[in-house]
Short mmCIF file of C-alpha atoms and ligand atoms in Angstrom, two decimals:
data_model
loop_
_atom_site.label_atom_id
_atom_site.label_comp_id
_atom_site.label_asym_id
_atom_site.label_seq_id
_atom_site.Cartn_x
_atom_site.Cartn_y
_atom_site.Cartn_z
CA MET H 294 188.39 -62.25 4.28
CA SER H 295 187.81 -60.50 7.64
CA PRO H 296 190.62 -59.35 9.91
CA SER H 297 190.44 -61.14 13.25
CA LEU H 298 190.89 -59.61 16.68
CA SER H 299 192.66 -62.73 17.99
CA ASP H 300 195.42 -62.26 15.39
CA ASP H 301 198.18 -60.06 16.84
CA ARG H 302 199.53 -58.77 13.50
CA PRO H 303 198.60 -55.18 12.65
CA LEU H 304 195.12 -54.88 11.17
CA TYR H 305 196.41 -53.70 7.78
CA HIS H 306 198.60 -56.84 7.59
CA GLN H 307 195.63 -59.09 8.26
CA LEU H 308 193.56 -57.25 5.68
CA ALA H 309 196.34 -57.50 3.10
CA ASP H 310 196.75 -61.22 3.78
CA SER H 311 193.07 -61.93 3.41
CA PHE H 312 193.02 -60.17 0.04
CA ALA H 313 196.27 -61.89 -0.97
CA GLU H 314 194.62 -65.24 -0.24
CA ALA H 315 191.61 -64.29 -2.36
CA ILE H 316 193.97 -63.36 -5.20
CA HIS H 317 195.97 -66.58 -4.92
CA GLN H 318 192.80 -68.68 -4.80
CA GLY H 319 191.45 -66.93 -7.89
CA THR H 320 188.43 -65.44 -6.08
CA LEU H 321 189.80 -62.05 -7.06
CA LYS H 322 190.93 -62.47 -10.64
CA PRO H 323 193.73 -60.63 -12.44
CA GLY H 324 192.53 -57.39 -13.96
CA LYS H 325 189.69 -56.98 -11.43
CA ARG H 326 189.36 -53.75 -9.55
CA LEU H 327 189.60 -53.89 -5.78
CA PRO H 328 186.61 -52.42 -3.95
CA ALA H 329 186.89 -48.71 -3.23
CA ILE H 330 188.99 -47.88 -0.16
CA ARG H 331 186.18 -45.91 1.49
CA ARG H 332 183.76 -48.79 1.05
CA VAL H 333 186.15 -51.36 2.53
CA ALA H 334 186.74 -49.04 5.48
CA GLN H 335 183.00 -48.62 6.03
CA THR H 336 181.99 -52.25 5.70
CA ARG H 337 184.82 -53.47 7.93
CA GLN H 338 184.64 -50.54 10.31
CA ILE H 339 188.30 -49.76 10.05
CA SER H 340 190.08 -46.54 9.14
CA ILE H 341 190.81 -45.45 5.59
CA ASN H 342 194.51 -45.39 6.50
CA THR H 343 194.41 -49.05 7.48
CA VAL H 344 192.98 -49.96 4.09
CA LEU H 345 195.51 -47.74 2.33
CA ASN H 346 198.37 -49.40 4.22
CA ALA H 347 197.03 -52.82 3.28
CA TRP H 348 196.81 -51.84 -0.38
CA GLN H 349 200.38 -50.53 -0.25
CA LEU H 350 201.55 -53.83 1.20
CA LEU H 351 199.81 -55.74 -1.59
CA GLU H 352 201.38 -53.39 -4.12
CA ASP H 353 204.83 -54.03 -2.61
CA ARG H 354 204.20 -57.75 -2.97
CA GLY H 355 203.44 -57.25 -6.64
CA LEU H 356 199.86 -58.48 -6.26
CA ILE H 357 198.00 -55.29 -7.10
CA GLU H 358 198.74 -52.06 -8.90
CA ALA H 359 197.39 -48.54 -8.71
CA ARG H 360 196.03 -47.02 -11.90
CA PRO H 361 195.76 -43.23 -11.94
CA GLN H 362 192.21 -41.97 -11.38
CA SER H 363 190.86 -45.47 -11.55
CA GLY H 364 191.71 -47.39 -8.39
CA TYR H 365 193.63 -50.54 -7.48
CA TYR H 366 193.66 -53.63 -9.70
CA VAL H 367 194.79 -57.22 -9.25
CA ARG H 368 197.96 -57.96 -11.19
CA SER H 369 198.54 -61.28 -12.88
CA VAL H 370 201.03 -63.70 -11.41
CA LEU H 371 203.03 -64.64 -14.48
CA PRO H 372 206.77 -64.81 -14.02
CA ALA H 373 208.70 -62.15 -15.95
CA VAL H 374 210.72 -62.89 -19.07
CA THR H 375 214.39 -63.06 -18.09
CA PRO H 376 217.04 -61.02 -19.93
CA PRO H 377 218.64 -62.93 -22.83
CA ALA H 378 222.03 -64.58 -22.37
CA PRO H 379 224.75 -62.21 -23.59
CA HIS H 380 225.26 -62.73 -27.30
CA ARG H 381 227.64 -61.19 -29.78
CA ALA H 382 225.82 -59.12 -32.34
CA ARG H 383 226.17 -60.73 -35.77
CA ILE H 384 225.35 -59.29 -39.17
CA LYS H 385 222.70 -61.27 -40.99
CA ASP H 386 220.46 -61.29 -44.02
CA PRO H 387 217.00 -62.78 -43.70
CA SER H 388 216.82 -66.30 -45.14
CA SER H 389 214.18 -66.99 -47.77
CA GLU H 390 212.40 -69.27 -45.22
CA LYS H 391 212.17 -66.34 -42.81
CA LEU H 392 210.75 -64.03 -45.49
CA ASP H 393 208.29 -66.78 -46.52
CA LEU H 394 207.19 -67.20 -42.92
CA ILE H 395 206.57 -63.44 -42.64
CA ASP H 396 204.37 -63.68 -45.76
CA GLN H 397 202.45 -66.65 -44.33
CA VAL H 398 201.83 -64.90 -41.02
CA PHE H 399 200.81 -61.73 -42.81
CA ALA H 400 198.33 -63.68 -44.97
CA ALA H 401 196.89 -65.41 -41.89
CA GLN H 402 196.59 -62.06 -40.09
CA ASN H 403 194.52 -60.73 -42.97
CA HIS H 404 192.17 -63.71 -43.04
CA PRO H 405 188.74 -62.40 -42.05
CA ASP H 406 187.60 -65.66 -40.38
CA TYR H 407 190.56 -66.18 -38.08
CA ILE H 408 190.52 -65.15 -34.45
CA ASN H 409 193.65 -63.09 -34.14
CA ILE H 410 195.12 -62.88 -30.66
CA SER H 411 198.39 -61.45 -31.95
CA LEU H 412 197.49 -58.64 -34.28
CA ALA H 413 199.02 -55.27 -33.35
CA CYS H 414 195.99 -53.44 -34.63
CA PRO H 415 192.89 -52.76 -32.51
CA GLN H 416 190.09 -55.15 -33.46
CA ASP H 417 187.10 -53.45 -31.95
CA GLY H 418 185.29 -50.52 -33.56
CA GLU H 419 185.06 -48.80 -30.19
CA LEU H 420 188.83 -48.46 -30.10
CA TYR H 421 188.71 -45.95 -32.96
CA PRO H 422 186.86 -42.61 -32.88
CA SER H 423 184.99 -43.55 -36.08
CA ALA H 424 181.78 -41.63 -35.42
CA ARG H 425 183.57 -38.35 -34.68
CA LEU H 426 185.87 -38.78 -37.68
CA GLY H 427 182.84 -39.45 -39.87
CA ARG H 428 181.13 -36.26 -38.73
CA ILE H 429 184.25 -34.15 -39.26
CA THR H 430 184.93 -35.60 -42.73
CA ALA H 431 181.33 -35.05 -43.86
CA SER H 432 181.28 -31.49 -42.59
CA LEU H 433 184.64 -30.67 -44.22
CA LEU H 434 183.53 -32.02 -47.59
CA ARG H 435 180.28 -30.11 -47.37
CA ARG H 436 182.01 -26.84 -46.57
CA SER H 437 185.04 -27.29 -48.88
CA PRO H 438 184.28 -29.71 -51.72
CA ASP H 439 187.49 -28.59 -53.47
CA LEU H 440 189.51 -30.37 -50.75
CA ILE H 441 189.57 -33.55 -52.77
CA GLY H 442 190.59 -31.77 -55.95
CA ARG H 443 194.18 -30.88 -55.03
CA TYR H 444 197.38 -32.52 -53.85
CA ALA H 445 198.69 -31.79 -50.37
CA LEU H 446 202.30 -31.65 -51.54
CA PRO H 447 205.16 -32.29 -49.09
CA PRO H 448 205.59 -31.46 -46.30
CA GLY H 449 201.76 -31.85 -46.13
CA SER H 450 198.83 -30.04 -44.45
CA GLU H 451 200.10 -27.04 -42.49
CA ARG H 452 197.23 -27.26 -40.01
CA LEU H 453 197.92 -30.91 -39.26
CA ARG H 454 201.63 -30.29 -38.83
CA GLU H 455 200.85 -27.47 -36.40
CA GLU H 456 198.62 -29.78 -34.39
CA ILE H 457 201.31 -32.47 -34.40
CA ALA H 458 203.94 -29.97 -33.24
CA ARG H 459 201.64 -28.87 -30.40
CA ARG H 460 201.04 -32.48 -29.31
CA ALA H 461 204.75 -33.42 -29.59
CA LEU H 462 205.28 -31.29 -26.47
CA HIS H 463 203.70 -34.14 -24.46
CA GLY H 464 206.71 -36.23 -25.48
CA GLY H 465 209.08 -33.42 -24.49
CA MET H 466 209.81 -32.50 -28.14
CA SER H 467 209.73 -28.87 -29.12
CA LEU H 468 209.30 -28.96 -32.87
CA THR H 469 208.06 -26.35 -35.27
CA SER H 470 205.59 -27.39 -37.95
CA ASP H 471 208.38 -26.76 -40.50
CA ALA H 472 210.45 -29.56 -38.95
CA ILE H 473 207.72 -32.12 -39.69
CA THR H 474 206.96 -33.98 -42.92
CA LEU H 475 203.75 -35.99 -43.23
CA THR H 476 204.19 -39.56 -44.43
CA HIS H 477 202.15 -42.51 -45.53
CA GLY H 478 202.13 -44.23 -42.13
CA CYS H 479 205.13 -44.93 -39.91
CA MET H 480 206.43 -47.52 -42.35
CA GLU H 481 207.05 -44.87 -45.01
CA ALA H 482 208.66 -42.61 -42.40
CA LEU H 483 211.12 -45.38 -41.52
CA GLN H 484 211.78 -46.14 -45.15
CA LEU H 485 212.44 -42.50 -46.07
CA ALA H 486 214.76 -42.13 -43.10
CA LEU H 487 216.71 -45.25 -44.05
CA ARG H 488 217.03 -44.07 -47.64
CA ALA H 489 218.25 -40.67 -46.47
CA VAL H 490 220.93 -41.93 -44.10
CA THR H 491 222.27 -45.21 -45.51
CA GLN H 492 223.84 -46.71 -48.63
CA PRO H 493 223.22 -50.24 -49.87
CA GLY H 494 225.55 -52.61 -48.02
CA ASP H 495 225.39 -50.56 -44.79
CA CYS H 496 224.55 -52.22 -41.50
CA VAL H 497 221.61 -51.15 -39.31
CA GLY H 498 221.41 -51.94 -35.59
CA LEU H 499 218.07 -53.30 -34.37
CA GLU H 500 216.68 -54.29 -31.00
CA SER H 501 216.39 -58.03 -30.48
CA PRO H 502 213.57 -59.09 -30.71
CA THR H 503 212.18 -56.38 -32.99
CA TYR H 504 209.20 -55.47 -35.21
CA PHE H 505 209.35 -58.17 -37.88
CA PHE H 506 208.65 -55.99 -40.94
CA LEU H 507 211.99 -54.26 -40.38
CA PHE H 508 213.82 -57.30 -41.77
CA PRO H 509 212.20 -57.27 -45.24
CA LEU H 510 212.38 -53.46 -45.21
CA LEU H 511 216.16 -53.52 -44.70
CA ALA H 512 216.58 -56.33 -47.22
CA SER H 513 214.61 -54.36 -49.84
CA LEU H 514 217.08 -51.47 -49.47
CA GLY H 515 220.16 -53.71 -49.63
CA LEU H 516 220.87 -53.12 -45.93
CA LYS H 517 222.11 -55.64 -43.36
CA ALA H 518 220.65 -56.15 -39.90
CA LEU H 519 222.64 -56.41 -36.72
CA GLU H 520 220.63 -57.41 -33.66
CA ILE H 521 221.53 -55.80 -30.35
CA PRO H 522 220.66 -57.46 -26.98
CA THR H 523 217.52 -55.94 -25.52
CA ASP H 524 216.33 -56.41 -21.96
CA PRO H 525 212.63 -57.42 -21.73
CA GLN H 526 212.09 -54.79 -19.06
CA HIS H 527 214.64 -52.04 -19.63
CA GLY H 528 215.04 -52.12 -23.41
CA LEU H 529 218.08 -51.79 -25.68
CA SER H 530 221.44 -52.59 -24.08
CA LEU H 531 223.30 -49.29 -24.23
CA ASP H 532 226.59 -50.91 -23.27
CA ALA H 533 226.35 -53.28 -26.24
CA LEU H 534 225.35 -50.35 -28.45
CA GLU H 535 228.29 -48.25 -27.30
CA MET H 536 230.69 -51.04 -28.19
CA LEU H 537 229.21 -51.29 -31.70
CA LEU H 538 229.44 -47.54 -32.12
CA GLN H 539 233.07 -47.54 -30.99
CA GLU H 540 233.86 -50.32 -33.45
CA LYS H 541 231.94 -48.43 -36.21
CA ARG H 542 229.92 -51.53 -36.96
CA ILE H 543 226.57 -49.83 -37.62
CA GLN H 544 225.71 -46.91 -39.87
CA ALA H 545 222.22 -46.38 -38.40
CA LEU H 546 220.04 -47.67 -35.59
CA ILE H 547 216.29 -48.30 -35.31
CA ALA H 548 214.79 -48.46 -31.82
CA MET H 549 211.41 -48.23 -30.09
CA PRO H 550 212.35 -46.72 -26.73
CA SER H 551 208.73 -46.59 -25.42
CA ALA H 552 206.32 -49.55 -25.46
CA GLN H 553 208.60 -51.56 -27.71
CA ASN H 554 207.08 -53.98 -30.21
CA PRO H 555 207.11 -56.91 -29.35
CA LEU H 556 208.33 -56.66 -25.72
CA GLY H 557 206.21 -53.73 -24.54
CA CYS H 558 209.14 -52.41 -22.49
CA CYS H 559 210.00 -48.73 -21.93
CA MET H 560 213.51 -47.39 -21.47
CA SER H 561 214.02 -45.19 -18.44
CA ARG H 562 214.31 -41.45 -18.95
CA GLN H 563 217.96 -41.66 -17.97
CA ASN H 564 218.66 -44.34 -20.60
CA LYS H 565 216.81 -42.37 -23.26
CA GLN H 566 219.02 -39.42 -22.46
CA ARG H 567 222.14 -41.58 -22.69
CA LEU H 568 220.95 -43.01 -26.01
CA ALA H 569 220.56 -39.51 -27.44
CA THR H 570 224.01 -38.56 -26.16
CA LEU H 571 225.58 -41.67 -27.71
CA VAL H 572 224.13 -41.27 -31.20
CA ASN H 573 224.99 -37.58 -31.24
CA ALA H 574 228.53 -38.23 -30.01
CA TYR H 575 229.18 -40.97 -32.59
CA GLN H 576 227.14 -39.21 -35.29
CA VAL H 577 225.15 -42.30 -36.13
CA PRO H 578 221.47 -41.60 -36.91
CA LEU H 579 218.86 -43.10 -34.62
CA LEU H 580 215.47 -43.80 -36.21
CA GLU H 581 213.22 -43.54 -33.17
CA ASP H 582 210.00 -45.46 -33.88
CA GLY H 583 207.50 -43.72 -31.58
CA LEU H 584 204.42 -45.54 -32.79
CA TYR H 585 203.18 -46.50 -29.32
CA ASP H 586 204.47 -43.44 -27.43
CA GLU H 587 201.06 -41.93 -26.78
CA LEU H 588 199.80 -45.25 -25.44
CA GLN H 589 202.24 -45.38 -22.53
CA PHE H 590 200.18 -46.15 -19.43
CA ASP H 591 201.88 -43.53 -17.27
CA TRP H 592 200.89 -39.91 -17.48
CA PRO H 593 202.69 -37.58 -18.03
CA LEU H 594 204.31 -39.52 -20.83
CA SER H 595 207.94 -40.44 -20.54
CA PRO H 596 209.82 -38.18 -23.00
CA ALA H 597 210.97 -39.33 -26.43
CA VAL H 598 214.70 -39.77 -27.09
CA LYS H 599 214.20 -37.02 -29.68
CA SER H 600 213.57 -34.60 -26.82
CA PHE H 601 217.24 -35.01 -25.78
CA ASP H 602 218.58 -34.70 -29.34
CA SER H 603 221.30 -32.03 -29.33
CA ASP H 604 222.53 -32.02 -32.96
CA GLY H 605 219.71 -33.53 -35.01
CA TRP H 606 220.92 -37.17 -35.16
CA VAL H 607 217.59 -38.51 -33.86
CA ILE H 608 214.92 -39.01 -36.54
CA TYR H 609 211.49 -39.37 -34.98
CA CYS H 610 209.02 -41.55 -36.94
CA THR H 611 205.43 -42.31 -35.99
CA SER H 612 201.82 -42.42 -37.18
CA PHE H 613 198.19 -42.35 -36.04
CA THR H 614 197.71 -45.99 -37.02
CA LYS H 615 197.37 -47.35 -33.49
CA THR H 616 195.35 -44.56 -31.97
CA VAL H 617 193.08 -42.97 -34.59
CA ALA H 618 192.68 -44.90 -37.84
CA PRO H 619 195.01 -47.38 -39.58
CA ASP H 620 193.10 -46.72 -42.79
CA PHE H 621 194.05 -43.03 -42.86
CA ARG H 622 197.70 -44.08 -43.37
CA ILE H 623 198.88 -40.79 -41.89
CA GLY H 624 202.23 -40.67 -40.15
CA TRP H 625 204.97 -38.10 -39.72
CA ILE H 626 208.68 -37.72 -39.45
CA ALA H 627 210.85 -35.13 -37.72
CA ALA H 628 214.14 -35.89 -39.40
CA GLY H 629 216.42 -33.37 -37.68
CA ARG H 630 219.54 -32.72 -39.75
CA PHE H 631 218.14 -34.97 -42.51
CA HIS H 632 214.95 -32.97 -42.91
CA GLU H 633 215.64 -31.64 -46.43
CA ALA H 634 216.78 -35.00 -47.76
CA VAL H 635 213.69 -36.73 -46.35
CA ALA H 636 211.31 -34.10 -47.76
CA ARG H 637 212.86 -34.53 -51.23
CA LEU H 638 212.58 -38.31 -51.02
CA LYS H 639 208.97 -38.04 -49.90
CA ALA H 640 208.11 -36.07 -53.04
CA VAL H 641 209.41 -38.84 -55.29
CA SER H 642 208.00 -41.62 -53.11
CA SER H 643 204.25 -41.38 -52.41
CA MET H 644 204.22 -37.59 -53.04
CA ALA H 645 201.29 -36.60 -50.82
CA GLU H 646 198.79 -37.70 -48.19
CA SER H 647 195.04 -37.28 -48.66
CA ARG H 648 194.09 -33.65 -48.01
CA LEU H 649 190.63 -34.60 -46.83
CA LEU H 650 191.97 -37.07 -44.28
CA SER H 651 194.81 -34.77 -43.20
CA GLU H 652 192.34 -31.94 -42.51
CA THR H 653 189.96 -34.36 -40.78
CA LEU H 654 192.75 -35.54 -38.53
CA ALA H 655 193.87 -31.96 -37.83
CA GLU H 656 190.33 -31.01 -36.76
CA PHE H 657 190.06 -34.14 -34.62
CA LEU H 658 193.38 -33.39 -32.89
CA ALA H 659 192.32 -29.78 -32.31
CA ASN H 660 188.71 -30.19 -31.19
CA GLY H 661 187.66 -33.84 -31.30
CA GLY H 662 188.56 -35.06 -27.81
CA TYR H 663 191.78 -36.89 -28.73
CA ASP H 664 193.13 -36.63 -25.17
CA HIS H 665 189.98 -38.15 -23.75
CA HIS H 666 190.16 -40.90 -26.38
CA LEU H 667 193.79 -41.62 -25.48
CA ARG H 668 192.98 -41.80 -21.76
CA THR H 669 190.25 -44.35 -22.50
CA LEU H 670 192.61 -46.41 -24.67
CA ARG H 671 195.37 -46.39 -22.04
CA ARG H 672 192.98 -47.53 -19.31
CA ARG H 673 191.44 -50.17 -21.52
CA TYR H 674 194.75 -51.62 -22.74
CA ALA H 675 196.21 -51.68 -19.23
CA ALA H 676 193.15 -53.63 -18.04
CA ASN H 677 193.19 -55.91 -21.12
CA MET H 678 196.85 -56.65 -20.55
CA ASP H 679 196.06 -57.89 -17.03
CA GLU H 680 193.16 -59.93 -18.32
CA ALA H 681 195.31 -61.59 -20.99
CA ARG H 682 198.19 -62.23 -18.59
CA GLY H 683 195.77 -63.72 -16.09
CA LEU H 684 194.44 -66.19 -18.69
CA ILE H 685 197.97 -67.08 -19.74
CA ALA H 686 198.96 -67.69 -16.14
CA ARG H 687 196.07 -70.15 -15.81
CA TYR H 688 195.98 -71.90 -19.17
CA PHE H 689 199.50 -71.88 -20.61
CA PRO H 690 202.07 -74.53 -19.61
CA GLN H 691 203.88 -74.33 -16.31
CA GLY H 692 207.08 -72.34 -16.75
CA THR H 693 205.56 -69.87 -19.25
CA ARG H 694 206.88 -66.33 -18.83
CA ALA H 695 205.54 -63.05 -20.11
CA THR H 696 206.59 -59.42 -20.22
CA LEU H 697 204.72 -56.79 -18.22
CA PRO H 698 204.38 -53.88 -20.65
CA ARG H 699 204.06 -50.26 -19.51
CA GLY H 700 202.21 -49.22 -22.63
CA GLY H 701 200.67 -50.28 -25.93
CA PHE H 702 198.87 -53.56 -26.44
CA VAL H 703 201.46 -56.14 -27.43
CA PHE H 704 203.50 -58.35 -25.17
CA TRP H 705 205.96 -61.21 -25.36
CA VAL H 706 205.42 -64.72 -24.07
CA GLU H 707 208.15 -67.32 -23.66
CA LEU H 708 207.02 -70.94 -23.51
CA PRO H 709 209.13 -73.86 -22.30
CA GLN H 710 212.13 -74.27 -24.69
CA ARG H 711 210.85 -77.45 -26.31
CA VAL H 712 207.77 -75.74 -27.79
CA ASP H 713 208.35 -74.83 -31.42
CA THR H 714 206.02 -71.88 -31.95
CA VAL H 715 206.17 -72.07 -35.76
CA ALA H 716 204.70 -75.58 -35.51
CA MET H 717 202.25 -74.19 -32.99
CA PHE H 718 201.28 -71.34 -35.37
CA ARG H 719 200.52 -73.91 -38.11
CA ARG H 720 198.57 -76.11 -35.73
CA LEU H 721 196.49 -73.18 -34.49
CA LEU H 722 195.64 -72.10 -38.04
CA GLN H 723 193.74 -75.39 -38.39
CA GLU H 724 191.50 -74.08 -35.62
CA GLN H 725 191.34 -70.62 -37.22
CA ILE H 726 193.38 -68.99 -34.48
CA CYS H 727 196.23 -66.72 -35.47
CA VAL H 728 199.34 -66.03 -33.37
CA THR H 729 202.75 -64.64 -34.39
CA PRO H 730 205.68 -66.95 -33.71
CA GLY H 731 208.78 -65.54 -32.01
CA ALA H 732 211.00 -66.72 -34.89
CA LEU H 733 209.75 -63.76 -36.91
CA TYR H 734 211.21 -61.20 -34.54
CA SER H 735 214.84 -62.11 -35.09
CA LEU H 736 217.08 -63.51 -37.78
CA SER H 737 218.52 -65.90 -35.17
CA GLU H 738 216.81 -69.01 -33.79
CA ARG H 739 216.83 -67.50 -30.30
CA TYR H 740 213.09 -66.98 -30.00
CA ASN H 741 211.74 -70.16 -31.56
CA HIS H 742 209.85 -70.90 -28.32
CA ALA H 743 208.31 -67.43 -28.01
CA LEU H 744 205.12 -65.73 -29.20
CA ARG H 745 204.05 -62.15 -29.60
CA LEU H 746 200.51 -61.71 -28.39
CA SER H 747 198.27 -58.68 -28.23
CA CYS H 748 195.27 -57.59 -26.18
CA CYS H 749 193.57 -55.01 -28.43
CA TYR H 750 190.37 -56.98 -28.85
CA PRO H 751 187.22 -57.47 -26.79
CA PHE H 752 187.60 -60.13 -24.10
CA ASP H 753 184.41 -61.84 -25.19
CA GLU H 754 183.79 -65.57 -25.32
CA ARG H 755 185.35 -65.92 -28.77
CA TYR H 756 188.70 -64.29 -27.98
CA THR H 757 188.88 -65.77 -24.50
CA TRP H 758 188.33 -69.21 -25.98
CA ALA H 759 191.11 -68.63 -28.54
CA LEU H 760 193.56 -67.64 -25.81
CA LYS H 761 192.67 -70.67 -23.68
CA ARG H 762 192.85 -72.96 -26.67
CA THR H 763 196.29 -71.58 -27.56
CA GLY H 764 197.37 -72.40 -24.02
CA ALA H 765 195.96 -75.91 -24.35
CA ILE H 766 197.90 -76.57 -27.54
CA ALA H 767 201.06 -75.15 -25.98
CA CYS H 768 200.57 -77.55 -23.03
CA GLU H 769 200.18 -80.43 -25.46
CA LEU H 770 203.33 -79.49 -27.38
CA ALA H 771 205.26 -78.95 -24.15
CA GLY H 772 203.95 -82.15 -22.56
CA LEU H 773 203.15 -80.10 -19.47
CA ALA H 774 200.07 -79.26 -17.44
CA PRO H 775 198.69 -75.72 -17.49
CA GLY H 776 199.87 -73.25 -14.88
CA ASN H 777 197.10 -74.04 -12.44
CA ASP H 778 196.09 -77.55 -13.50
CA GLN H 779 192.66 -76.54 -14.78
CA GLY H 780 192.55 -79.03 -17.65
CA LEU H 781 192.10 -78.22 -21.32
CA PRO H 782 189.42 -75.70 -22.21
CA LEU H 783 186.76 -76.84 -24.64
CA ARG H 784 185.52 -74.86 -27.59
CA PRO H 785 182.27 -73.15 -26.51
CA GLN H 786 179.24 -73.76 -28.72
CA THR H 787 178.89 -70.09 -29.63
CA VAL H 788 182.38 -69.77 -31.16
C1 PLP E 911 206.79 -50.81 -34.31
C2 PLP E 911 206.05 -50.54 -35.57
N1 PLP E 911 206.54 -49.64 -36.43
C3 PLP E 911 205.89 -49.36 -37.58
C4 PLP E 911 204.70 -49.97 -37.92
C5 PLP E 911 203.99 -49.59 -39.19
O1 PLP E 911 203.11 -48.52 -38.90
P1 PLP E 911 202.12 -47.89 -40.00
O2 PLP E 911 200.98 -48.84 -40.13
O3 PLP E 911 201.75 -46.57 -39.48
O4 PLP E 911 202.92 -47.80 -41.27
C6 PLP E 911 204.15 -50.92 -37.03
C7 PLP E 911 202.87 -51.58 -37.34
O5 PLP E 911 202.40 -52.44 -36.65
C8 PLP E 911 204.83 -51.20 -35.83
O6 PLP E 911 204.34 -52.06 -34.92
#
């Protein structure tokens, strides 16, 4: 890996090539941090600028990436998922088989003995600020035992809503606490918004692929789903959306413009602005699901579509499920022009959130180090994503593609077309491994060869084995060798 004096290419080129070789040969593995620039300069007796130029060259080649305040890391070499072939959006109801499959996957996800490499819920105690929350809750109860003796009627804890309004500024949203209603998770926020803006029989536009619980949610409200083409890198197709709006084919739209589930993609700021302009111009409500917004890897965060909302047609829905505590079930909604209607529906839905947990969360947001916690999560998920993609590149069949998310902890993997991932899901359950098949994320058959995977778990021997084993079964079903011909991984004794 040493630059040679007999080579007449610039030194930085030689240095970049020697590191590129180490990356290609697997000596430097995806997700690994490159040595510090100053150290490389010292040990090789070259200038810091030479090393910097080499790193920039490697970055241009897509081999490494810079992470703010952390250094340079090796990227994985998986090919990207290609945009879907253009398809005409069709209205559909979920078939009973699809709803059954959702139930089966949900049951498997809840099985305590399964190794879940798909679950969109952090599976490591360290990923939640449990100790700090415990201290705050205990102290609150000690000081105000009456907290648990009263309802926090809608719109919910004033202090928490003030904290939320303050934090919403990071997403470019200037909201007052009065514009916010607390909800029972993001799911209730979405449901209240749908009930406020649609009538049974209406049609709701969705990204394709999309979060699979939206299908039963729409069906339960008598609503129809219309899937809109979504680019794995750039998000919802705004041209397709504009056509649907012109033809008045949808009465509402649900989208995840940042760190979309399952693709992980983020829309550009410009596209977010255009999306806000479109829904305001056509007066069709957008339910912006911002669940992963605070987990975008880039800081400052890319703004929410809601921040460009001129006339209140964007309804922002989110929760603290992915960042603080899924068990708290605390979410919120800023429903714009539908605020009153949503607040009334909330009162006759789940009525109130827990006062104790709302005040605990408010105190944590105000003084508990939430920003530090978020920075740790972002760094960790970005590194985990590389680690997972690196394993997939090595152990999944040749021709496997994956998305390269810019936030969150879920991503999308497309296997060779002949692999039926529902069959694969069933096969993996026999080995107590749980994945979510692509068929769940659409009412079409378009994604029957895809999987949604996640990386919010520790990369210990158990999870690493499950990922390799999933790759091995995919190779078997595809009749293809793994990406780098390593052979099938065996189950380690300790698993
Ligand atoms: C995109 C998306 N929206 C909503 C939800 C539901 O969130 P909550 O658990 O806060 O109700 C999830 C859960 O995974 C999700 O991924």
